[in-house]
């Protein structure tokens, strides 16, 4: 039995690992799972979603759709959804709880704005602090009627569904949640809805809409959806989540002597910034068995740790391609030679927690040299980190990044409030134990 990691009373105790070794699979992609649940629910006919992720965020989306009459079946990795068609959802009898999930709230705000009923969306204390103006403002331009706290900026949201009108929207922030929200509303709107971004955010929605038969046109940074088209359910396959795989890949790249393979990982170009950056830092990574399933690239990722990483610059159009992997990249930066500079990442301040602050404060406890900037961080590589007692801020990605940092440090560590990992990665500790040597 592996005793390098142990959770008691929600506190993870970690002793350093020598290396990561073996083969692992990670849960299904969270972004794709949310989209599959929502689109299958409003499609005509039955869909089977293979490899669905059952973390708390995706289950919150599923529960909400069930409250609107969607019927589902299946356990484990497969989920059958009996599509209601575009107008088949029913008015929910209670407030819809998005829990910790920004994706659930922002995507469903678009969908619910176009239904012929009233609904209220809320979430936990973290989600109720997250900005919703970014979806409410453009939806109002489409004719949506949405009320929210602090002059339409924060949840709970109260929505009176209406007929909407398509718009051409230039999004001030590259955000797949904003884009997807507007496309979900746009499917019901009169005319076309287009979203133009400065940098391309993840494009899973575009790919899945195309796969399910929507009328969608991608023209570089502008994507247009035609209103009124209905979707046809079918078989959807969810690849492994690169954002979950990143913790293992990053750990193996840091720990000299590691040899790790992560199987069936989604490698959509709008999501694989983490791999591209690690390759640029000198990591020994190979992509094997690259293939395409249901419109998404999938491959196996092989990593060898040689302890020879060098610092890098992460900015601009790279940011949306690795936004969720930045906590782990900060850890990798601590073990690289020289400086790693992260810029243009202000969005991190409004994630589940302020991730710039959280990673800077916690890794400094371990001896890291990190300077906080308004839109990023300056990380100076150090010879080693030392074990410490750290806070997760109840943010799943902070918790997992700190767990890997602790495995790569010298001396024992403790990380508080580990339950939050269930948000996106059920089974994280067990899977990690299999490869920690
Ligand atoms: C997501 C988009 C990203 C990402 C989030 C999931 C999605 O957020 O950080 O974890 O599924 O669309 P933004 O759209 O706010 O950048």
mmCIF file of C-alpha atoms and ligand atoms in Angstrom, residues 30-32 34-35 103 106-107 130 134 174-178 180 201-202 204-205 320 323-324 347 351-352 355 397, ligand 1:
data_model
loop_
_atom_site.group_PDB
_atom_site.id
_atom_site.type_symbol
_atom_site.label_atom_id
_atom_site.label_comp_id
_atom_site.label_asym_id
_atom_site.label_seq_id
_atom_site.Cartn_x
_atom_site.Cartn_y
_atom_site.Cartn_z
ATOM 1 C CA UNK A 30 -15.403 18.628 -17.411
ATOM 2 C CA UNK A 31 -16.138 21.253 -20.091
ATOM 3 C CA UNK A 32 -17.209 18.649 -22.624
ATOM 4 C CA UNK A 34 -21.311 19.939 -19.155
ATOM 5 C CA UNK A 35 -21.947 20.628 -22.834
ATOM 6 C CA UNK A 103 -19.802 26.783 -16.070
ATOM 7 C CA UNK A 106 -23.146 30.821 -17.091
ATOM 8 C CA UNK A 107 -24.185 28.197 -19.643
ATOM 9 C CA UNK A 130 -18.278 35.491 -9.222
ATOM 10 C CA UNK A 134 -20.294 39.201 -18.611
ATOM 11 C CA UNK A 174 -12.010 35.545 -24.315
ATOM 12 C CA UNK A 175 -14.316 33.189 -22.423
ATOM 13 C CA UNK A 176 -15.790 29.907 -23.586
ATOM 14 C CA UNK A 177 -18.464 30.237 -20.918
ATOM 15 C CA UNK A 178 -19.649 33.561 -22.346
ATOM 16 C CA UNK A 180 -21.358 29.063 -25.068
ATOM 17 C CA UNK A 201 -11.212 30.247 -26.188
ATOM 18 C CA UNK A 202 -11.947 26.516 -26.004
ATOM 19 C CA UNK A 204 -15.899 22.341 -27.584
ATOM 20 C CA UNK A 205 -19.349 23.888 -28.007
ATOM 21 C CA UNK A 320 -7.180 30.891 -22.680
ATOM 22 C CA UNK A 323 -6.228 29.015 -18.040
ATOM 23 C CA UNK A 324 -7.173 26.155 -15.679
ATOM 24 C CA UNK A 347 -9.112 36.197 -15.111
ATOM 25 C CA UNK A 351 -12.066 31.850 -10.581
ATOM 26 C CA UNK A 352 -13.281 29.608 -7.712
ATOM 27 C CA UNK A 355 -5.774 31.825 -7.932
ATOM 28 C CA UNK A 397 -7.285 23.145 -8.709
HETATM 29 C C1 LIG B 1 -14.821 26.674 -19.086
HETATM 30 C C2 LIG B 1 -14.203 27.823 -19.511
HETATM 31 C C3 LIG B 1 -13.166 28.515 -18.740
HETATM 32 C C4 LIG B 1 -12.568 27.611 -17.682
HETATM 33 C C5 LIG B 1 -13.612 26.874 -16.902
HETATM 34 C C6 LIG B 1 -14.448 26.010 -17.832
HETATM 35 C C7 LIG B 1 -15.882 26.085 -19.920
HETATM 36 O O1 LIG B 1 -13.747 29.638 -18.097
HETATM 37 O O2 LIG B 1 -11.755 28.364 -16.800
HETATM 38 O O3 LIG B 1 -13.022 26.048 -15.933
HETATM 39 O O4 LIG B 1 -16.238 24.907 -19.712
HETATM 40 O O5 LIG B 1 -16.374 26.779 -20.814
HETATM 41 P P1 LIG B 1 -13.936 31.039 -18.862
HETATM 42 O O6 LIG B 1 -14.882 30.812 -19.960
HETATM 43 O O7 LIG B 1 -14.507 31.955 -17.828
HETATM 44 O O8 LIG B 1 -12.587 31.450 -19.319
#
